[in-house]
Short mmCIF file of C-alpha atoms in Angstrom, two decimals:
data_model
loop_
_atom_site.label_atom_id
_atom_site.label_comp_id
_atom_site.label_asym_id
_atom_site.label_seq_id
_atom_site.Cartn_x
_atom_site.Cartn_y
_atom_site.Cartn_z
CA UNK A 1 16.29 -170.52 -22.66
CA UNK A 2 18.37 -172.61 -25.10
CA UNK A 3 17.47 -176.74 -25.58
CA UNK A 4 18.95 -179.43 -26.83
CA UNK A 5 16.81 -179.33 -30.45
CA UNK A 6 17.93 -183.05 -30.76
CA UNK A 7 16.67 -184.32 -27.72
CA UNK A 8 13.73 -182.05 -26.71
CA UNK A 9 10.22 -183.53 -26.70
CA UNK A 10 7.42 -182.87 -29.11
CA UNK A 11 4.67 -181.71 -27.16
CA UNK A 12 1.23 -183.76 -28.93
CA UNK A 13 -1.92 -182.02 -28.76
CA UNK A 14 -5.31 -183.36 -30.33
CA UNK A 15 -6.25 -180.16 -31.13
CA UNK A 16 -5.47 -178.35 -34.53
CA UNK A 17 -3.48 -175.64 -34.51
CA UNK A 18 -5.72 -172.64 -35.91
CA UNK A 19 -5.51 -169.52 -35.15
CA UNK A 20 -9.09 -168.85 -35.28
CA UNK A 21 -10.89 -172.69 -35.89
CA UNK A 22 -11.02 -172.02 -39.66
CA UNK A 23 -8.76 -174.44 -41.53
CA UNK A 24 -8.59 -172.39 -44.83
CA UNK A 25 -5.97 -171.08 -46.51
CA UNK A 26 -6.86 -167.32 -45.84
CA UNK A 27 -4.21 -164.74 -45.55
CA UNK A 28 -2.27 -165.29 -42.22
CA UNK A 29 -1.89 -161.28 -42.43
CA UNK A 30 -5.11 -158.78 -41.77
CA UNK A 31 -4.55 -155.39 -41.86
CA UNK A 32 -3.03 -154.07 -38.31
CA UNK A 33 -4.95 -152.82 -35.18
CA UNK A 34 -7.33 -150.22 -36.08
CA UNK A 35 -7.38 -146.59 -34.36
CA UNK A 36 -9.03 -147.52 -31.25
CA UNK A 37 -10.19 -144.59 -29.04
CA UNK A 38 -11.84 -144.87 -25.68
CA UNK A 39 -13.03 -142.07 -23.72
CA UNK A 40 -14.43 -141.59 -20.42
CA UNK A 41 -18.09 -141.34 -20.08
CA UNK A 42 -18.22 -137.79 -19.59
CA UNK A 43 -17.07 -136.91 -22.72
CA UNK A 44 -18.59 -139.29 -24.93
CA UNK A 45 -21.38 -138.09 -25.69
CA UNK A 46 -19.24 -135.18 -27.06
CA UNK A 47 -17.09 -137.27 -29.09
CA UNK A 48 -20.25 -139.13 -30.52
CA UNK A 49 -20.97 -136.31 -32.03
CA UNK A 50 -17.36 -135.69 -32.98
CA UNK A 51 -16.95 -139.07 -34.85
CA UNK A 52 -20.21 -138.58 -36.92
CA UNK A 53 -19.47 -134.87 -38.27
CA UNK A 54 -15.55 -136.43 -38.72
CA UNK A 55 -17.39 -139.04 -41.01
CA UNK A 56 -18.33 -137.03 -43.53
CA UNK A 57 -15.90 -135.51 -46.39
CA UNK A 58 -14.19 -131.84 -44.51
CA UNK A 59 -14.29 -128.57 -46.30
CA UNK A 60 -10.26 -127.49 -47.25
CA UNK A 61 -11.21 -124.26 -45.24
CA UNK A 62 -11.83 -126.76 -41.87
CA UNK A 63 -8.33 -129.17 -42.61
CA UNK A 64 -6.76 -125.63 -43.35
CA UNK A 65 -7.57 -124.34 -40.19
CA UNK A 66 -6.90 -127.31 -38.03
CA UNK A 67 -3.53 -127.66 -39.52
CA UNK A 68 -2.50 -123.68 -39.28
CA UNK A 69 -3.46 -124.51 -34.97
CA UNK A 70 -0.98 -127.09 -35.22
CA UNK A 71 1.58 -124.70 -36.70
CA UNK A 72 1.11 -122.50 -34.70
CA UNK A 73 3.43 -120.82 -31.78
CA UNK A 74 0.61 -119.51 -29.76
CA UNK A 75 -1.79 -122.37 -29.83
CA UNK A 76 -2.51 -123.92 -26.58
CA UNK A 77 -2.26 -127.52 -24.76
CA UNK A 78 -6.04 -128.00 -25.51
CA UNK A 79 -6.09 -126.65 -29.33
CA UNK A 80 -3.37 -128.68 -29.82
CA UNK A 81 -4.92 -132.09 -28.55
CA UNK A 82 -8.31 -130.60 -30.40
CA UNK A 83 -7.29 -129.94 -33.68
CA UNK A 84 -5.16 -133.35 -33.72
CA UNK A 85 -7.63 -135.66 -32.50
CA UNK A 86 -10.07 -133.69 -34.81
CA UNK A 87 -7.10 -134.38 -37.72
CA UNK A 88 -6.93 -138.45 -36.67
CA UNK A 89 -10.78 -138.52 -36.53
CA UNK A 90 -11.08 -137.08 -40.23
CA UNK A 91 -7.91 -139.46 -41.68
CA UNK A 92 -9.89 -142.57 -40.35
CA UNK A 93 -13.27 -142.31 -41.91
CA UNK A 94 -12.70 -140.83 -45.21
CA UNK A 95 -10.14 -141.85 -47.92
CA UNK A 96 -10.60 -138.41 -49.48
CA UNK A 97 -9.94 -136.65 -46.09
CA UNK A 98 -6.31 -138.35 -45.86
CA UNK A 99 -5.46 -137.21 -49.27
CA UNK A 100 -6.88 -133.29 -48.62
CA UNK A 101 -5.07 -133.51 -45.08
CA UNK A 102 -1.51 -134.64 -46.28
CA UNK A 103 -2.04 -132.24 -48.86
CA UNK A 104 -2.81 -129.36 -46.72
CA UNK A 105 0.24 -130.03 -45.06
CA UNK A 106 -0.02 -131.41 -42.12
CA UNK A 107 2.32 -134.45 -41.95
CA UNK A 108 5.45 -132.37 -40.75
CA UNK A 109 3.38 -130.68 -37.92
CA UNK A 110 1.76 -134.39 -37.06
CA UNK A 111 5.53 -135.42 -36.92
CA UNK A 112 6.63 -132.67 -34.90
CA UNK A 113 3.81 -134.01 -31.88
CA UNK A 114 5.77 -137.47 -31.84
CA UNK A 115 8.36 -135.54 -29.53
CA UNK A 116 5.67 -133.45 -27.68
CA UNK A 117 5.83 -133.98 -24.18
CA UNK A 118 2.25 -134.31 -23.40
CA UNK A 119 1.34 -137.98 -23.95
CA UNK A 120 -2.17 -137.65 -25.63
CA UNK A 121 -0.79 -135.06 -28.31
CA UNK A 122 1.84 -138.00 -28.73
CA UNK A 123 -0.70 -140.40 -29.28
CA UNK A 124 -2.87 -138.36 -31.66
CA UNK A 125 -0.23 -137.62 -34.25
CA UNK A 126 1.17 -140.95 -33.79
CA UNK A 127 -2.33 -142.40 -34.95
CA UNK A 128 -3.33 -139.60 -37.38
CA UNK A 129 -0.49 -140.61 -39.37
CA UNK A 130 -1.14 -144.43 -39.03
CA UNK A 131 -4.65 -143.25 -40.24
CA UNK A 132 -3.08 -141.13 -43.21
CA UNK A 133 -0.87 -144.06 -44.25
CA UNK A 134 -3.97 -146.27 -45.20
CA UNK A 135 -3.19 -144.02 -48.53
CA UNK A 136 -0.62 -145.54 -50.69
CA UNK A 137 -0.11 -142.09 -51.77
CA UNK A 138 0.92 -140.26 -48.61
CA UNK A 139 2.97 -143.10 -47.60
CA UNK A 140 5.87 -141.04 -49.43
CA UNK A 141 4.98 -138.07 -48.01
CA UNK A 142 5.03 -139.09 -45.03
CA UNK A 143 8.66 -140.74 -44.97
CA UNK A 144 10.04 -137.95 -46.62
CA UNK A 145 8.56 -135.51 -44.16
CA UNK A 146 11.19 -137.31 -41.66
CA UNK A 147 8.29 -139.78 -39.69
CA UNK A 148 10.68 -142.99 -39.34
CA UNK A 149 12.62 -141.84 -36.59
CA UNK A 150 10.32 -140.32 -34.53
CA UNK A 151 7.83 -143.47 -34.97
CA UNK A 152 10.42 -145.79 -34.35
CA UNK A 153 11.02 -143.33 -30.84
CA UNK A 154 7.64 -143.51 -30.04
CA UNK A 155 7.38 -147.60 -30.85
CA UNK A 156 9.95 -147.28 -27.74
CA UNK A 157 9.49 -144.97 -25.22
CA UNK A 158 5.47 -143.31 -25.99
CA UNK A 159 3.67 -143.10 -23.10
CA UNK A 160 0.29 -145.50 -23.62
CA UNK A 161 -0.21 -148.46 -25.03
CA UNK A 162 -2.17 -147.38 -27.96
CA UNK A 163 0.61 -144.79 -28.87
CA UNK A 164 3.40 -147.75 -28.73
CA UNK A 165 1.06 -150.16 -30.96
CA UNK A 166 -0.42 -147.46 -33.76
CA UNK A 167 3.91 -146.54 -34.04
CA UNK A 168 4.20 -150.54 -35.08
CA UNK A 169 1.13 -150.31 -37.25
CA UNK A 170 2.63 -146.81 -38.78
CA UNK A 171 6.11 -148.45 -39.52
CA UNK A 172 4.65 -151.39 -41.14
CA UNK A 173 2.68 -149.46 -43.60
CA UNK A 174 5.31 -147.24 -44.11
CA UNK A 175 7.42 -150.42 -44.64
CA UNK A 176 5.27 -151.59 -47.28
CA UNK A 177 6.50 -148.14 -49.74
CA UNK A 178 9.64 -150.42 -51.00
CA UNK A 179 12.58 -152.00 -49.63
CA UNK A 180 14.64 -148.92 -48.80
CA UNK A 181 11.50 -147.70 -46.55
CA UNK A 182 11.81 -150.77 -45.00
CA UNK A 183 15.78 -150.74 -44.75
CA UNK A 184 15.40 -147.54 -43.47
CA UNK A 185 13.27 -148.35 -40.50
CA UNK A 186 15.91 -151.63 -39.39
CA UNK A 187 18.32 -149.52 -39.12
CA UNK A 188 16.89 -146.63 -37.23
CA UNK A 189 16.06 -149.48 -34.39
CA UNK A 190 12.74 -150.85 -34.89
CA UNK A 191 13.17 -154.62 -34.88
CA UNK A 192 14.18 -155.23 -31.39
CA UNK A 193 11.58 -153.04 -29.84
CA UNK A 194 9.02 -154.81 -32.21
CA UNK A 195 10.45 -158.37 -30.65
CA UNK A 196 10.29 -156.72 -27.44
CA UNK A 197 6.50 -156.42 -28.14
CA UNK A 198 6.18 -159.46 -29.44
CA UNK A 199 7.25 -160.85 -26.26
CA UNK A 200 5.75 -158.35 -24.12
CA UNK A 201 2.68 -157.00 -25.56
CA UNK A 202 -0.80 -157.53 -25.01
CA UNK A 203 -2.24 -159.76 -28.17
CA UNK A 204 -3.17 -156.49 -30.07
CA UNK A 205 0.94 -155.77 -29.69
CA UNK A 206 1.69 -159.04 -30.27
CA UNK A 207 -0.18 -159.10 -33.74
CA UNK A 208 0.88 -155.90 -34.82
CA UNK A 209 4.76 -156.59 -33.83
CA UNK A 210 4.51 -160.20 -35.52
CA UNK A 211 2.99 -158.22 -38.84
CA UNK A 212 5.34 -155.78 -38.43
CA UNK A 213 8.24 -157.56 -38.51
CA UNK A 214 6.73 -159.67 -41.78
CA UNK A 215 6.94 -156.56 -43.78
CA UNK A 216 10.09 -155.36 -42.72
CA UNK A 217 11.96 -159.08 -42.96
CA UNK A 218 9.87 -159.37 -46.48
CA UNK A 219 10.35 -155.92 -47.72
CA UNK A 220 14.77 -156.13 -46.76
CA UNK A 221 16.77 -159.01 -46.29
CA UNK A 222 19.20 -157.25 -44.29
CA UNK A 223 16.11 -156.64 -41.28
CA UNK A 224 16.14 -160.90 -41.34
CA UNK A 225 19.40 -160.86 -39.52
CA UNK A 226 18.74 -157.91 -37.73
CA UNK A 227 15.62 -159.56 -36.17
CA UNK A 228 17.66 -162.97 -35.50
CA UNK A 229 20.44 -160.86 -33.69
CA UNK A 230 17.53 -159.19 -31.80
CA UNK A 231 15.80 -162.89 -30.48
CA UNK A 232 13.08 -162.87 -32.65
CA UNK A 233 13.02 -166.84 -32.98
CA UNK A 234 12.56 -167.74 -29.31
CA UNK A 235 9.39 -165.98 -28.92
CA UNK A 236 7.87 -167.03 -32.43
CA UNK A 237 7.89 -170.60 -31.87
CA UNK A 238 6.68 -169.99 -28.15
CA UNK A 239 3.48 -168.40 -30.39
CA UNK A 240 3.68 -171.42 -32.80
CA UNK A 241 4.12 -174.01 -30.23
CA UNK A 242 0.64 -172.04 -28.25
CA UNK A 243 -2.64 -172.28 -30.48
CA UNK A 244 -4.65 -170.32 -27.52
CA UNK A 245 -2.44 -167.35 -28.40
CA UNK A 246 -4.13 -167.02 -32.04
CA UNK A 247 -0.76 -166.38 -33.47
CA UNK A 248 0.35 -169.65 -34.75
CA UNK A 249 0.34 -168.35 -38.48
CA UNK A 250 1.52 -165.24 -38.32
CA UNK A 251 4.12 -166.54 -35.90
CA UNK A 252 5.33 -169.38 -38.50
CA UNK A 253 5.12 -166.72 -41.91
CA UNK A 254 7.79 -164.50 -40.10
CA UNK A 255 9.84 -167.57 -38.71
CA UNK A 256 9.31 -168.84 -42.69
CA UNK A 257 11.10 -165.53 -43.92
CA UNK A 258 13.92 -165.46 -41.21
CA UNK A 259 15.03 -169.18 -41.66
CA UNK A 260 15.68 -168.15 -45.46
CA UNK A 261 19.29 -166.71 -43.86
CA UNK A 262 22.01 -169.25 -42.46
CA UNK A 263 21.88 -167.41 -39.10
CA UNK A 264 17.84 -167.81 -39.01
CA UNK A 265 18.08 -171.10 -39.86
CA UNK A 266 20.70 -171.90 -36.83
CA UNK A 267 18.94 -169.94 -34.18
CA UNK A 268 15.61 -171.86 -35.37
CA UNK A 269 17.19 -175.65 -34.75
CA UNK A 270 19.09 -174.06 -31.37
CA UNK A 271 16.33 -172.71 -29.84
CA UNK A 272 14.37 -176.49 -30.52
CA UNK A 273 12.43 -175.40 -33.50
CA UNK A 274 12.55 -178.48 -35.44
CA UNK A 275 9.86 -180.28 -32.72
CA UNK A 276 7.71 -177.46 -33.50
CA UNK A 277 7.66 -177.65 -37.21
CA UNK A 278 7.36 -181.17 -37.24
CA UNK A 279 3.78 -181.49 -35.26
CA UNK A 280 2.79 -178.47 -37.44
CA UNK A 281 3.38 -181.00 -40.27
CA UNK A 282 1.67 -183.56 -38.29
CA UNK A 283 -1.47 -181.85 -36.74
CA UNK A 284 -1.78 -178.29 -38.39
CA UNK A 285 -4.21 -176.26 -40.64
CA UNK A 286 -3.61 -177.35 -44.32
CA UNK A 287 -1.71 -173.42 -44.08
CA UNK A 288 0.41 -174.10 -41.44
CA UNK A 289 1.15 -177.56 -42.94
CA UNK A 290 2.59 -176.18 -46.18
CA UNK A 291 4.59 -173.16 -44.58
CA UNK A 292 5.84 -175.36 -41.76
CA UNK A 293 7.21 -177.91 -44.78
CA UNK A 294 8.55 -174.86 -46.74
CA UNK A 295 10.61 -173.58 -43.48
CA UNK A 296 11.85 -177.76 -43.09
CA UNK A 297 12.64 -177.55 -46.17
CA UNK A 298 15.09 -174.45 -46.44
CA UNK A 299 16.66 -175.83 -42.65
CA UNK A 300 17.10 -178.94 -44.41
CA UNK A 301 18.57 -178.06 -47.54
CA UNK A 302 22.41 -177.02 -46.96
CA UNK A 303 23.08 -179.28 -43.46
CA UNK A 304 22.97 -182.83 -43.51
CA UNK A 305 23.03 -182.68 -39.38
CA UNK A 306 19.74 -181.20 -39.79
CA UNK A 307 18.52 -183.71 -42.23
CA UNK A 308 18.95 -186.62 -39.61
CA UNK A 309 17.48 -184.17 -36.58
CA UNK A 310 14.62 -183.81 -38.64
CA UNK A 311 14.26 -187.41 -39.57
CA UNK A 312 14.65 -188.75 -36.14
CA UNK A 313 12.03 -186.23 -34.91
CA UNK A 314 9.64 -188.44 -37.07
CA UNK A 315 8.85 -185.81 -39.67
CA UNK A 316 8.37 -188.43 -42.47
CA UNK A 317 5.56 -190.31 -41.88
CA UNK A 318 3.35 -186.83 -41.79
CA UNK A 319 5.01 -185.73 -45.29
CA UNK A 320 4.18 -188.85 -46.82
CA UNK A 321 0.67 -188.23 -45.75
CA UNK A 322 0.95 -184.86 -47.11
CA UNK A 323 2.26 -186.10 -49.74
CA UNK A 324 -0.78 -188.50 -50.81
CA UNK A 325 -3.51 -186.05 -49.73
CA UNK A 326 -5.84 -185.06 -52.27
CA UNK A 327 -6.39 -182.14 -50.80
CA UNK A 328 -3.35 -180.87 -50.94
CA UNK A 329 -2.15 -178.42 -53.79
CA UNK A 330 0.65 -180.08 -56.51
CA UNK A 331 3.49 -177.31 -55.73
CA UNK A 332 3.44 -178.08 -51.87
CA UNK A 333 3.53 -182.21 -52.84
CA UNK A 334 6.33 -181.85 -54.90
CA UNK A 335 7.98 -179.97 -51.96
CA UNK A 336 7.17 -182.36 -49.59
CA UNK A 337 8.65 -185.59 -51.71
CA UNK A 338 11.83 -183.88 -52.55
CA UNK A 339 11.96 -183.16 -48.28
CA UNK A 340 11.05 -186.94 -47.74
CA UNK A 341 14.22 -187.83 -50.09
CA UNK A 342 16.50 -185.45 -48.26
CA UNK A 343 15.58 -186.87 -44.93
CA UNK A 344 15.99 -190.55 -46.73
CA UNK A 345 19.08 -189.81 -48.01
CA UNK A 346 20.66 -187.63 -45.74
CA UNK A 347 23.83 -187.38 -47.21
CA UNK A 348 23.20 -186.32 -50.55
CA UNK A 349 23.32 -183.36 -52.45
CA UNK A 350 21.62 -180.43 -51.33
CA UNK A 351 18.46 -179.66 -53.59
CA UNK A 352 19.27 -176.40 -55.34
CA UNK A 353 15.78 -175.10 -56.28
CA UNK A 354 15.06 -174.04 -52.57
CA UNK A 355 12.09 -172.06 -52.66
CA UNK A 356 12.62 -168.43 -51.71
CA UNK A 357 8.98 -167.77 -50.90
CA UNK A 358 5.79 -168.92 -50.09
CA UNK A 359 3.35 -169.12 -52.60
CA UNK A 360 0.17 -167.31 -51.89
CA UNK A 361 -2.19 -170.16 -50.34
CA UNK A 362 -5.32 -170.53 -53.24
#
C-alpha cells in the first residue's frame, strides 16, 4: 500500500527498538537456521541413536557406500531417504565428514534429489547440502556441480517448510563464494521468492530470507535492483517499523544496501520510509541509530526534495543528539553533522564522499 512519505505519521513508541533487548553493537547477521529435524515419537528413539553414531568422524568405506545407494538405479524409496538423511546427519556434526562426503562425490547425486518427487528425499538433499556448504571449500563444488537452479526451484515450489527455508540458507552460503555466485543466483529467480518469504514466512523464513537477501544485495549490485523491482522495501520497513518481530536490524542492514541505488532510494521515501528512519534515529539501539543515519544519509545526498522531507519529519534534533553523545563512535558523528548541514541547507551541494558501506559496528 503506497503513502504519502511527506505527510504520513511517525508512529512514537517508548520502547527501544532491539531486536533482542541487547543494545550492543553485535553483528545484526547470525549464521542462518540450523538443520532442524523433528521426528515422530516412534522413531526417535531410532534416530537418537542415529544422531550420536552420525557424530562421530565416518569411515570412507561408510560415505562410499551411502553415496554408491544414491547412485544407484536399483535403490529403493527407503534406501534412498536412508542413505540421505544418514548423508545430512554426517555433514552436520563433523567438519571433516563434509569434506570426505563432497569428496566422495556425492554433491551431484544430493543435487539430483532436489527434483525427486518424494518430498522428504527433497528435503534431505536440500539440507545435506546446506550442511556441506558450512565448508568454504565445497562451496565451489557444489555450484559447479549445477546446485543453484535446483535450490532456487526448491526455495519455490519444495514441499515443507524446512525444505523451502534450508534452500534460502543453501543460496546464501553459496552466495557468499564471490559476486558471480551471487549474480548467478539473482538471475536464476531467487530474490522475489526470498521477498515472498520475507513477507510470508514464519520468523525462521523471515530471518533466513532477510539474511539471504543481505548476501546476495552485498555480494552483486545488480540483485539491489532486482530485489527493489521484486517489493523488497515494503515489507522491510513493516519489520523495521515492528520491534516484536525481532527483525528490526536485519530488516534496516538490507534496506541500508538497497537504498545505495537511485531506484532503492525512491521506493524507500514512496513507500513512507523516511518516518521510519527518523524514530530509528530518535529511539533506536546505538546499531540501528548509526545504520538508520547512514541510509538518511545516502536518500539525502543527491535530492534536495528529500532533504526538506527529512527535515520536516524532525530528524535534526535526534542527530544533534547523536551528534554530542559520548558514546557514540567519531566516524558515525562526522556522518551525522555533515546530514544535519544537508538538512540545514537544503539546497546545497550534494556531499560527494557518500559512504558506500557500513562500517563494522566495534
Amino acid at each position: 500500500m503506497e503513502s504519502d512519505a511527506s505527510t504520513s505519521p511517525r508512529r512514537r513508541s517508548t520502547s527501544c527498538y532491539s531486536d533482542s533487548g541487547d543494545s550492543s553493537c553485535s553483528e545484526p547477521f547470525s549464521e542462518c537456521g540450523s538443520d532442524d529435524l523433528s521426528f515422530t515419537p516412534a522413531a526417535a528413539a531410532g534416530i537418537h541413536r542415529l544422531l550420536l553414531s552420525c557424530a562421530a568422524e565416518a569411515s570412507d568405506g561408510t560415505i562410499s557406500s551411502l553415496v554408491a545407494e544414491l547412485e544407484s538405479p536399483s535403490s529403493s524409496l527407503d534406501s534412498l531417504r536412508r542413505a540421505s538423511m544418514e548423508l545430512r546427519l554426517l555433514a552436520k556434526h563433523n567438519p571433516d565428514n563434509r569434506i570426505r562426503i563432497a569428496a566422495a562425490g556425492a554433491v551431484r547425486p544430493l543435487v539430483a534429489l532436489l527434483s525427486h518427487a518424494d518430498p522428504l528425499l527433497q528435503e534431505h538433499g536440500v539440507t545435506a547440502l546446506l550442511n556441506l556448504s558450512i565448508c568454504d571449500e565445497n562451496k565451489a563444488i557444489i555450484v559447479e556441480a549445477g546446485a543453484i537452479r535446483p535450490l532456487v526451484h526448491a526455495l519455490k515450489a519444495a514441499a515443507s517448510p524446512a525444505a523451502r527455508e534450508n534452500a534460502a540458507c543453501a543460496l546464501l552460503r553459496l552466495s557468499q563464494l564471490d559476486g558471480s555466485a551471487a549474480a548467478s543466483i539473482g538471475r536464476a529467480g531467487a530474490i522475489p521468492l526470498l521477498v515472498s518469504l520475507l513477507e510470508t514466512g514464519g520468523a525462521r523464513g523471515k530471518k533466513d530470507a532477510a539474511t539471504a537477501l543481505y548476501a546476495l544485495c552485498s555480494g552483486a549490485r545488480e540483485n539491489r535492483l532486482r530485489a527493489v523491482e521484486a517489493g523488497a522495501v515494503r515489507p522491510l520497513l513493516d519489520l523495521m517499523a515492528d520491534p516484536e518481530t525481532g527483525m528490526v536490524d536485519k530488516a534496516a542492514y538490507v534496506l541500508h544496501s538497497l537504498v545505495g541505488i537511485a531506484e532503492g532510494r525512491s521506493a524507500a521515501v514512496e513507500e513512507g520510509g523516511i518516518p521510519v528512519l527518523v524514530e530509528m534515529v530518535e529511539v533506536g539501539t546505538p546499531r540501528q541509530k548509526e545504520i538508520a543515519t547512514l541510509s538518511l544519509l545516502q536518500i539525502c545526498e543527491d535530492n534536495a526534495a528529500y532533504r526538506t522531507m527529512v527535515a520536516r519529519e524532525g530528524a535534526i534534533p535526534p542527530l544533534v543528539a547523536l551528534s554530542q553523545s559520548s558514546s557514540a563512535r567519531p566516524k558515525l558523528k562526522t556522518k551525522a553533522e555533515a546530514l544535519i548541514e544537508m538538512l540545514r541547507q537544503p539546497r546545497s551541494a550534494s556531499l560527494r564522499a557518500r559512504p558506500t558501506a557500513v562500517v563494522a559496528a566495534e
